[in-house]
Tab-separated table of C-alpha atoms and ligand atoms in Angstrom:
chain	number	residue	atom	x	y	z
A	1	MET	CA	5.781	-33.392	3.964
A	2	ALA	CA	4.642	-30.419	1.890
A	3	LEU	CA	7.292	-27.928	0.724
A	4	SER	CA	7.121	-24.545	2.569
A	5	PHE	CA	8.856	-21.250	2.865
A	6	GLU	CA	8.424	-18.244	5.108
A	7	GLN	CA	6.053	-15.425	4.249
A	8	GLY	CA	5.061	-12.146	5.939
A	9	PRO	CA	1.630	-10.584	6.272
A	10	ILE	CA	1.568	-7.700	3.905
A	11	ARG	CA	2.393	-6.340	0.522
A	12	PRO	CA	1.230	-3.315	-1.448
A	13	PRO	CA	-2.024	-3.852	-3.423
A	14	SER	CA	-0.027	-3.209	-6.632
A	15	GLU	CA	2.024	-6.383	-5.788
A	16	ALA	CA	-1.104	-8.644	-5.546
A	17	ALA	CA	0.220	-10.858	-8.444
A	18	SER	CA	3.824	-10.966	-7.072
A	19	LEU	CA	5.644	-13.727	-5.370
A	20	LEU	CA	6.245	-12.812	-1.700
A	21	LEU	CA	9.822	-13.489	-0.409
A	22	ARG	CA	10.598	-12.619	3.232
A	23	LEU	CA	13.904	-11.059	3.902
A	24	THR	CA	13.283	-9.601	7.380
A	25	ARG	CA	10.405	-10.242	9.919
A	26	ASN	CA	8.099	-7.397	10.948
A	27	CYS	CA	9.147	-3.725	11.408
A	28	PRO	CA	12.291	-2.529	12.972
A	29	TRP	CA	10.644	0.822	13.830
A	30	ASN	CA	7.096	-0.257	14.802
A	31	LYS	CA	6.154	3.137	16.306
A	32	CYS	CA	3.774	4.794	13.766
A	33	ALA	CA	0.689	5.824	15.561
A	34	PHE	CA	-1.779	4.762	12.890
A	35	CYS	CA	-0.212	1.430	12.080
A	36	LYS	CA	-1.197	-1.875	13.625
A	37	THR	CA	0.277	-4.314	11.183
A	38	PHE	CA	3.288	-5.501	13.332
A	39	LYS	CA	2.417	-3.978	16.650
A	40	LYS	CA	2.313	-7.268	18.496
A	41	GLU	CA	5.419	-8.615	16.728
A	42	THR	CA	9.080	-8.173	17.175
A	43	PHE	CA	11.504	-7.407	14.501
A	44	SER	CA	14.152	-10.005	13.506
A	45	ARG	CA	16.551	-10.521	10.692
A	46	ARG	CA	16.728	-13.658	8.537
A	47	SER	CA	20.235	-14.941	7.427
A	48	VAL	CA	21.169	-14.976	3.713
A	49	GLU	CA	21.241	-18.884	3.939
A	50	GLU	CA	17.747	-19.029	5.212
A	51	ILE	CA	16.425	-16.808	2.403
A	52	LYS	CA	18.428	-18.683	-0.229
A	53	LYS	CA	16.856	-21.930	1.082
A	54	ASP	CA	13.415	-20.389	0.570
A	55	ILE	CA	14.253	-19.424	-2.929
A	56	ASP	CA	15.465	-23.003	-3.578
A	57	THR	CA	12.166	-24.301	-2.180
A	58	ILE	CA	10.151	-22.028	-4.473
A	59	ALA	CA	12.256	-23.266	-7.417
A	60	GLU	CA	11.408	-26.770	-6.362
A	61	MET	CA	7.696	-25.839	-6.139
A	62	CYS	CA	7.869	-24.500	-9.688
A	63	HIS	CA	9.257	-27.891	-10.914
A	64	LEU	CA	6.751	-29.758	-8.850
A	65	LEU	CA	3.904	-27.725	-10.490
A	66	LYS	CA	5.330	-28.555	-13.924
A	67	LYS	CA	5.394	-32.161	-13.090
A	68	ILE	CA	1.859	-32.099	-11.823
A	69	SER	CA	0.778	-30.368	-14.986
A	70	HIS	CA	2.341	-33.031	-17.187
A	71	GLU	CA	0.750	-35.718	-15.008
A	72	ASN	CA	-2.637	-34.289	-15.452
A	73	GLY	CA	-2.350	-33.868	-19.328
A	74	PHE	CA	-1.754	-30.113	-19.248
A	75	GLY	CA	1.668	-30.356	-21.062
A	76	GLY	CA	3.561	-28.771	-18.234
A	77	LEU	CA	1.370	-25.579	-18.524
A	78	LEU	CA	0.124	-23.627	-15.464
A	79	ASN	CA	-3.424	-23.007	-16.749
A	80	ARG	CA	-6.734	-22.320	-15.015
A	81	GLN	CA	-7.452	-25.997	-14.549
A	82	MET	CA	-4.123	-26.454	-12.887
A	83	LEU	CA	-4.951	-23.550	-10.541
A	84	VAL	CA	-8.125	-25.213	-9.474
A	85	LEU	CA	-6.409	-28.547	-8.986
A	86	VAL	CA	-3.771	-26.906	-6.732
A	87	TYR	CA	-6.345	-24.862	-4.866
A	88	GLU	CA	-8.434	-27.940	-4.157
A	89	SER	CA	-5.212	-29.699	-2.764
A	90	GLY	CA	-5.476	-27.291	0.138
A	91	ASP	CA	-1.743	-26.457	-0.095
A	92	PHE	CA	-2.146	-22.685	-0.105
A	93	GLN	CA	1.644	-21.966	-0.409
A	94	LEU	CA	1.827	-24.104	-3.454
A	95	PHE	CA	-1.280	-22.293	-4.715
A	96	HIS	CA	0.555	-18.902	-4.110
A	97	VAL	CA	3.449	-20.092	-6.317
A	98	ALA	CA	0.982	-21.528	-8.838
A	99	SER	CA	-0.936	-18.132	-9.033
A	100	TRP	CA	2.259	-16.380	-9.413
A	101	LEU	CA	3.296	-18.541	-12.335
A	102	TYR	CA	-0.114	-18.241	-13.764
A	103	ASN	CA	0.319	-14.560	-13.761
A	104	GLY	CA	3.613	-14.841	-15.616
A	105	GLY	CA	6.047	-15.437	-12.790
A	106	LYS	CA	7.632	-12.017	-13.383
A	107	THR	CA	7.238	-9.962	-10.274
A	108	VAL	CA	8.595	-10.504	-6.673
A	109	PHE	CA	7.993	-8.410	-3.516
A	110	LEU	CA	10.530	-8.566	-0.796
A	111	GLN	CA	8.937	-8.529	2.636
A	112	ASP	CA	8.591	-7.220	5.429
A	113	ALA	CA	8.391	-3.512	6.229
A	114	ASN	CA	11.973	-2.492	5.696
A	115	SER	CA	13.939	-5.064	3.726
A	116	LEU	CA	16.913	-2.581	3.004
A	117	VAL	CA	17.794	-2.542	6.673
A	118	MET	CA	19.826	-5.625	5.688
A	119	LYS	CA	23.417	-5.109	4.629
A	120	THR	CA	23.373	-3.980	0.927
A	121	SER	CA	25.903	-6.634	-0.065
A	122	ASP	CA	23.554	-9.394	1.377
A	123	VAL	CA	20.544	-7.964	-0.462
A	124	VAL	CA	22.696	-7.881	-3.672
A	125	GLU	CA	23.517	-11.541	-3.051
A	126	ILE	CA	19.909	-12.527	-2.652
A	127	LEU	CA	18.716	-10.588	-5.669
A	128	ASN	CA	21.408	-12.335	-7.804
A	129	TYR	CA	20.456	-15.702	-6.472
A	130	LEU	CA	16.776	-15.131	-7.012
A	131	LYS	CA	17.244	-14.122	-10.627
A	132	GLU	CA	19.490	-17.146	-11.139
A	133	ARG	CA	17.092	-19.630	-9.469
A	134	LEU	CA	13.887	-18.008	-10.941
A	135	PRO	CA	14.909	-16.667	-14.316
A	136	SER	CA	11.414	-15.616	-15.266
A	137	VAL	CA	11.646	-12.650	-12.672
A	138	GLU	CA	11.605	-9.253	-14.342
A	139	ARG	CA	10.551	-6.879	-11.500
A	140	ILE	CA	11.616	-6.968	-7.902
A	141	THR	CA	10.140	-4.404	-5.366
A	142	THR	CA	10.324	-3.719	-1.642
A	143	TYR	CA	9.196	-1.393	1.142
A	144	ALA	CA	11.937	0.859	2.812
A	145	ARG	CA	11.873	3.444	5.385
A	146	SER	CA	13.359	6.936	4.519
A	147	SER	CA	15.588	6.785	7.533
A	148	THR	CA	17.112	3.584	6.315
A	149	LEU	CA	17.473	4.900	2.761
A	150	ASN	CA	19.315	7.910	4.106
A	151	ARG	CA	21.924	5.475	5.500
A	152	ARG	CA	22.518	3.963	2.075
A	153	SER	CA	24.719	5.849	-0.377
A	154	VAL	CA	23.528	6.469	-3.979
A	155	GLU	CA	26.252	3.931	-5.024
A	156	GLU	CA	24.836	1.277	-2.847
A	157	LEU	CA	21.279	1.940	-4.164
A	158	THR	CA	22.621	1.854	-7.619
A	159	ALA	CA	24.193	-1.557	-6.926
A	160	LEU	CA	20.763	-2.814	-5.764
A	161	GLY	CA	19.164	-1.484	-8.888
A	162	ARG	CA	21.811	-3.186	-10.951
A	163	ALA	CA	21.208	-6.424	-9.198
A	164	GLY	CA	17.503	-6.283	-10.128
A	165	LEU	CA	15.668	-4.081	-7.437
A	166	SER	CA	13.231	-2.226	-9.684
A	167	ARG	CA	11.118	-0.256	-7.274
A	168	ILE	CA	11.087	0.944	-3.692
A	169	HIS	CA	7.754	1.723	-1.846
A	170	VAL	CA	8.136	4.378	0.881
A	171	GLY	CA	5.540	5.267	3.420
A	172	MET	CA	5.949	9.081	3.489
A	173	GLU	CA	2.479	9.551	4.917
A	174	SER	CA	2.848	13.312	5.194
A	175	GLY	CA	5.244	16.092	4.395
A	176	SER	CA	4.378	18.069	7.521
A	177	ASP	CA	6.951	17.961	10.262
A	178	GLN	CA	4.192	18.612	12.895
A	179	VAL	CA	2.164	15.590	11.630
A	180	LEU	CA	5.273	13.383	11.176
A	181	LYS	CA	6.189	14.075	14.751
A	182	PHE	CA	2.719	13.542	16.049
A	183	ILE	CA	2.352	10.133	14.389
A	184	GLU	CA	5.996	9.151	15.284
A	185	LYS	CA	6.971	8.481	11.751
A	186	GLY	CA	10.669	8.644	12.650
A	187	ALA	CA	11.432	10.936	9.662
A	188	THR	CA	11.236	14.609	8.923
A	189	ALA	CA	10.100	16.214	5.748
A	190	GLN	CA	13.736	16.951	4.799
A	191	GLN	CA	14.748	13.366	5.526
A	192	HIS	CA	11.884	12.089	3.172
A	193	ILE	CA	13.097	14.507	0.464
A	194	GLU	CA	16.798	13.276	0.886
A	195	ALA	CA	15.772	9.681	0.780
A	196	GLY	CA	13.457	10.137	-2.239
A	197	LYS	CA	16.129	11.958	-4.177
A	198	ARG	CA	18.667	9.251	-3.483
A	199	VAL	CA	16.356	6.531	-4.817
A	200	LYS	CA	15.620	8.670	-7.920
A	201	GLU	CA	19.334	9.323	-8.497
A	202	SER	CA	19.989	5.575	-8.440
A	203	GLY	CA	17.529	4.949	-11.134
A	204	ILE	CA	15.286	2.763	-9.037
A	205	SER	CA	11.627	3.466	-9.477
A	206	LEU	CA	10.038	5.326	-6.416
A	207	SER	CA	6.591	5.004	-4.952
A	208	GLU	CA	5.582	7.284	-2.140
A	209	TYR	CA	2.531	6.573	-0.048
A	210	ILE	CA	0.425	9.467	1.321
A	211	ILE	CA	-2.413	9.146	3.923
A	212	LEU	CA	-5.238	11.535	3.236
A	213	GLY	CA	-6.735	12.931	6.458
A	214	LEU	CA	-3.555	12.159	8.564
A	215	GLY	CA	-3.432	15.962	9.614
A	216	GLY	CA	-6.920	15.440	11.219
A	217	LYS	CA	-8.864	18.697	11.847
A	218	ARG	CA	-5.869	20.378	13.533
A	219	TRP	CA	-3.303	20.236	10.715
A	220	ALA	CA	-5.649	19.776	7.806
A	221	ARG	CA	-4.320	22.445	5.527
A	222	GLU	CA	-0.707	22.144	6.678
A	223	HIS	CA	-0.738	18.355	5.974
A	224	GLU	CA	-1.735	18.730	2.417
A	225	LEU	CA	0.223	21.846	1.508
A	226	GLU	CA	3.442	20.493	3.142
A	227	THR	CA	2.941	17.180	1.549
A	228	ALA	CA	2.612	18.691	-1.896
A	229	LYS	CA	5.825	20.655	-1.278
A	230	VAL	CA	7.774	17.414	-0.418
A	231	LEU	CA	6.383	15.534	-3.361
A	232	ASN	CA	7.205	18.350	-5.691
A	233	ALA	CA	10.742	18.330	-4.371
A	234	ILE	CA	11.183	14.459	-4.904
A	235	ALA	CA	8.997	13.994	-8.089
A	236	PRO	CA	8.403	10.245	-7.392
A	237	ASP	CA	7.380	8.004	-10.136
A	238	PHE	CA	4.191	6.954	-8.177
A	239	ILE	CA	2.186	8.909	-5.596
A	240	ARG	CA	-0.095	6.321	-3.991
A	241	LEU	CA	-3.077	7.725	-1.932
A	242	ARG	CA	-4.325	6.002	1.132
A	243	SER	CA	-7.073	7.479	3.585
A	244	LEU	CA	-6.648	7.426	7.292
A	245	THR	CA	-8.407	4.730	9.181
A	246	VAL	CA	-8.209	4.667	12.982
A	247	GLY	CA	-7.789	0.988	13.970
A	248	LYS	CA	-8.494	-0.242	17.413
A	249	GLU	CA	-5.487	-0.888	19.461
A	250	THR	CA	-3.408	1.586	17.649
A	251	PRO	CA	-1.704	4.437	19.455
A	252	LEU	CA	-3.761	6.838	17.317
A	253	SER	CA	-7.016	5.451	18.507
A	254	GLN	CA	-5.822	6.143	22.035
A	255	LYS	CA	-4.964	9.784	20.936
A	256	VAL	CA	-8.593	10.066	19.596
A	257	HIS	CA	-9.871	8.782	22.768
A	258	ASN	CA	-7.735	11.340	24.777
A	259	GLY	CA	-8.974	14.260	22.614
A	260	GLU	CA	-5.429	14.764	21.185
A	261	PHE	CA	-6.586	13.987	17.722
A	262	GLU	CA	-9.848	14.731	15.954
A	263	GLU	CA	-10.531	12.843	12.701
A	264	GLU	CA	-11.346	14.861	9.731
A	265	THR	CA	-14.869	14.386	8.083
A	266	GLU	CA	-15.305	12.595	4.814
A	267	GLU	CA	-15.891	15.936	3.000
A	268	GLY	CA	-12.971	17.456	4.776
A	269	VAL	CA	-10.655	14.594	3.656
A	270	VAL	CA	-11.829	15.010	0.099
A	271	ARG	CA	-11.230	18.859	0.329
A	272	GLY	CA	-7.720	18.014	1.507
A	273	GLU	CA	-7.226	15.704	-1.453
A	274	ARG	CA	-8.163	18.525	-3.800
A	275	LEU	CA	-5.792	20.915	-2.084
A	276	LEU	CA	-2.906	18.375	-2.264
A	277	ILE	CA	-3.469	17.673	-5.991
A	278	GLU	CA	-4.000	21.366	-6.817
A	279	HIS	CA	-0.472	22.059	-5.305
A	280	LEU	CA	1.331	19.277	-7.108
A	281	ASP	CA	3.399	21.182	-9.485
A	282	GLY	CA	6.240	20.693	-11.955
A	283	ILE	CA	6.351	16.894	-11.587
A	284	GLN	CA	5.477	13.887	-13.843
A	285	SER	CA	4.310	11.444	-11.469
A	286	ASN	CA	1.525	8.784	-11.658
A	287	LEU	CA	-1.062	9.473	-8.963
A	288	ILE	CA	-2.881	6.345	-7.943
A	289	SER	CA	-5.711	5.652	-5.552
A	290	ASP	CA	-5.321	1.905	-5.399
A	291	HIS	CA	-7.078	1.157	-2.199
A	292	SER	CA	-10.727	0.555	-1.326
A	293	MET	CA	-10.313	2.819	1.877
A	294	ASN	CA	-10.287	5.935	-0.427
A	295	LEU	CA	-13.696	7.513	-0.858
A	296	LEU	CA	-12.873	8.576	-4.452
A	297	GLU	CA	-11.007	5.534	-5.954
A	298	GLU	CA	-11.550	7.027	-9.474
A	299	VAL	CA	-8.929	9.778	-8.777
A	300	ASN	CA	-6.115	8.430	-10.863
A	301	GLY	CA	-3.876	9.818	-13.543
A	302	LYS	CA	-0.574	11.048	-14.783
A	303	LEU	CA	0.598	14.452	-13.706
A	304	PRO	CA	0.394	17.030	-15.051
A	305	GLU	CA	-1.885	16.155	-17.951
A	306	ASP	CA	-4.604	14.372	-16.080
A	307	LYS	CA	-4.707	16.890	-13.092
A	308	PRO	CA	-7.986	18.693	-14.460
A	309	ALA	CA	-9.710	15.333	-14.789
A	310	MET	CA	-8.753	14.266	-11.325
A	311	MET	CA	-9.871	17.640	-9.899
A	312	ALA	CA	-13.106	17.214	-11.812
A	313	VAL	CA	-14.021	13.978	-10.057
A	314	ILE	CA	-13.344	15.627	-6.672
A	315	ASP	CA	-15.363	18.678	-7.671
A	316	ARG	CA	-18.235	16.504	-8.822
A	317	PHE	CA	-18.361	14.948	-5.339
A	318	LEU	CA	-18.078	18.323	-3.518
A	319	ALA	CA	-20.849	19.759	-5.652
A	320	LEU	CA	-23.303	17.083	-4.602
A	321	PRO	CA	-26.092	18.278	-2.271
A	322	GLU	CA	-25.274	17.293	1.422
A	323	ARG	CA	-27.801	14.371	1.324
A	324	GLU	CA	-26.134	12.870	-1.874
A	325	LYS	CA	-22.630	13.291	-0.272
A	326	GLN	CA	-23.952	11.262	2.671
A	327	ASN	CA	-25.522	8.769	0.316
A	328	PHE	CA	-22.245	8.209	-1.540
A	329	SER	CA	-20.105	8.047	1.650
A	330	LEU	CA	-22.399	5.416	3.266
A	331	GLY	CA	-22.807	3.447	-0.024
A	332	LYS	CA	-19.069	3.453	-0.633
A	333	ARG	CA	-18.135	2.457	2.917
A	334	TRP	CA	-20.960	-0.181	2.916
A	335	GLY	CA	-19.449	-1.725	-0.369
A	336	ILE	CA	-22.415	-0.854	-2.662
A	337	TYR	CA	-20.752	1.861	-4.673
A	338	ARG	CA	-17.263	1.929	-6.061
A	339	VAL	CA	-17.381	5.046	-8.208
A	340	LEU	CA	-19.629	8.179	-8.291
A	341	ASP	CA	-21.517	6.818	-11.369
A	342	ASP	CA	-22.758	3.812	-9.218
A	343	MET	CA	-25.105	6.199	-7.632
A	344	LEU	CA	-26.967	6.436	-10.997
A	345	ASP	CA	-28.327	2.956	-10.296
A	346	SER	CA	-31.716	4.089	-8.778
A	347	SER	CA	-32.430	0.855	-6.882
A	348	GLN	CA	-29.007	0.927	-5.093
A	349	HIS	CA	-29.293	4.660	-4.483
A	350	ASP	CA	-32.705	4.272	-2.971
A	351	ARG	CA	-31.541	1.438	-0.833
A	352	VAL	CA	-28.680	3.501	0.528
A	353	ALA	CA	-31.061	6.582	0.888
A	354	ALA	CA	-33.403	4.611	2.994
A	355	ALA	CA	-30.420	3.534	5.307
A	356	VAL	CA	-29.341	7.201	5.454
A	357	ASP	CA	-32.791	8.114	6.696
A	358	VAL	CA	-32.881	5.529	9.384
A	359	LEU	CA	-29.328	6.241	10.593
A	360	GLU	CA	-29.986	9.936	10.699
A	361	LYS	CA	-33.087	9.565	12.689
A	362	LYS	CA	-31.082	7.470	15.184
A	363	GLY	CA	-28.400	10.175	15.110
A	364	THR	CA	-25.691	7.574	14.229
A	365	LEU	CA	-25.090	8.336	10.537
A	366	ALA	CA	-21.552	9.882	10.918
A	367	GLU	CA	-20.614	7.252	13.573
A	368	THR	CA	-21.721	4.497	11.204
A	369	ILE	CA	-19.756	5.814	8.203
A	370	SER	CA	-16.726	6.206	10.324
A	371	PHE	CA	-17.144	2.681	11.794
A	372	LEU	CA	-17.469	1.145	8.345
A	373	LYS	CA	-14.456	3.063	7.080
A	374	ASN	CA	-12.346	1.984	9.921
A	375	GLN	CA	-13.099	-1.630	9.281
A	376	VAL	CA	-11.035	-1.553	6.075
A	377	VAL	CA	-7.510	-2.897	6.418
B	401	LIG	S1	7.321	1.960	9.433
B	401	LIG	FE1	5.574	0.983	8.331
B	401	LIG	S2	5.288	-1.041	9.176
B	401	LIG	FE2	6.546	0.129	10.546
B	401	LIG	S3	5.165	1.078	12.078
B	401	LIG	FE3	5.508	2.599	10.511
B	401	LIG	S4	3.886	2.297	8.991
B	401	LIG	FE4	4.005	0.462	10.315
C-alpha cells in the first residue's frame, strides 16, 4: 500500500514550494462572509501522535525517494528525471514530497486555517519533532487568526519562534471596524493591532493579508484609510494584497443579492489601492501583490523606497483612456495580459479590443469582467 499522510486544501501562494503538514482540519471560525474555503467543512483537531505519525511517513517517503533514485542510476539525487518518474507513477503525494525535496526541502507550511489554536506546548513539540525527523527544514510558516494570537502571550509566541516557527500569515482583510463587522471577521481593528504587535515582539516574521475592494462602494475610502492606519501601527514584515472576488454560495454573494453590498468597480478598486499605499507611512514593509486576482500584479516593492514606483504603476493605469482601461481589465481577467506592458502587443490588444466592442454592444462588458474575476480562486 502506498504511503500517505493527511493534507488540507490551501496554502498561501508564497508557500507553493513548501511541504504541507496538517495540524488541524478546516477553520474553527468559518464565518467570514467572503470566504468559501471551508464552508461545507467542520473544524476538528488532530492529535500530536497523529501529526507525528504523518511526519514519520514523510521521512519514510524521503528515504523511499532516495532509494528509487539509486535504483534508477541517479545516485540518490532528486533531479528532474526523478520528478518525471515519480509523477508518472501517479502517486501524487509522493510527487508532492519529491517536488518539495527538488526545491531544496527547506520550507514547511502548517495547515489549515488557524494552526495556533492548538496548545502552544503541543505545537512546540511538533515543531521540534519536525526538525529532528526532517533536518533540511529551515523555514516553517502557518496561518493564524488575530483572536487566537491575542490568546497567546508574547512568551508563548517567542517559544514557538525558538522552536522554529518562522512566519505567521494573518488574514487582516481590513482595518475598518465597520467592514470587519460586516464581513464577520471576528476581530476588530484594535485586536488586529494587538495581535500583530505580539507577533512582531516575539521576533516571528509577520505577513498581513488585505483584500482590496472589501469596503465595496459603501465603505470604499474608510476601508483603505483605516487599513493603512492599522498597518502603520503594526509595521508587518509583509503586506500581501488580494482583491475581492464574490464567490457563489458565500454569505457575501447573498448580501450582494439582497442589495446590502455593492461591489466596487475595477477602477474604484485601483483608486482604493492607490489611497491605501499613499497612506502607508513610517513602516518598512514588503508590499506584495502575489495573486492573479489582483488587477495590477506588478504593484510590488519595499516601503518606503519603492512607494513612488508602485504609485506610478497605478497612475499609469488610471491615466489610460476609458476604452483602454476596459481593454486591460478584460484582457487581464481573460488571462491574456499579466502586466500593463502586455497591452503593447498589438495583436493581443486588438483581439481584446474586438471582444470589448462585442460585449459593449451586448451591454454585458462589466458583467463579463466581473464574472471572469470571480472565477479566480
Ligand atoms: S478565518 Fe480564514 S479560513 Fe476562516 S472563514 Fe475567515 S477567511 Fe475563511
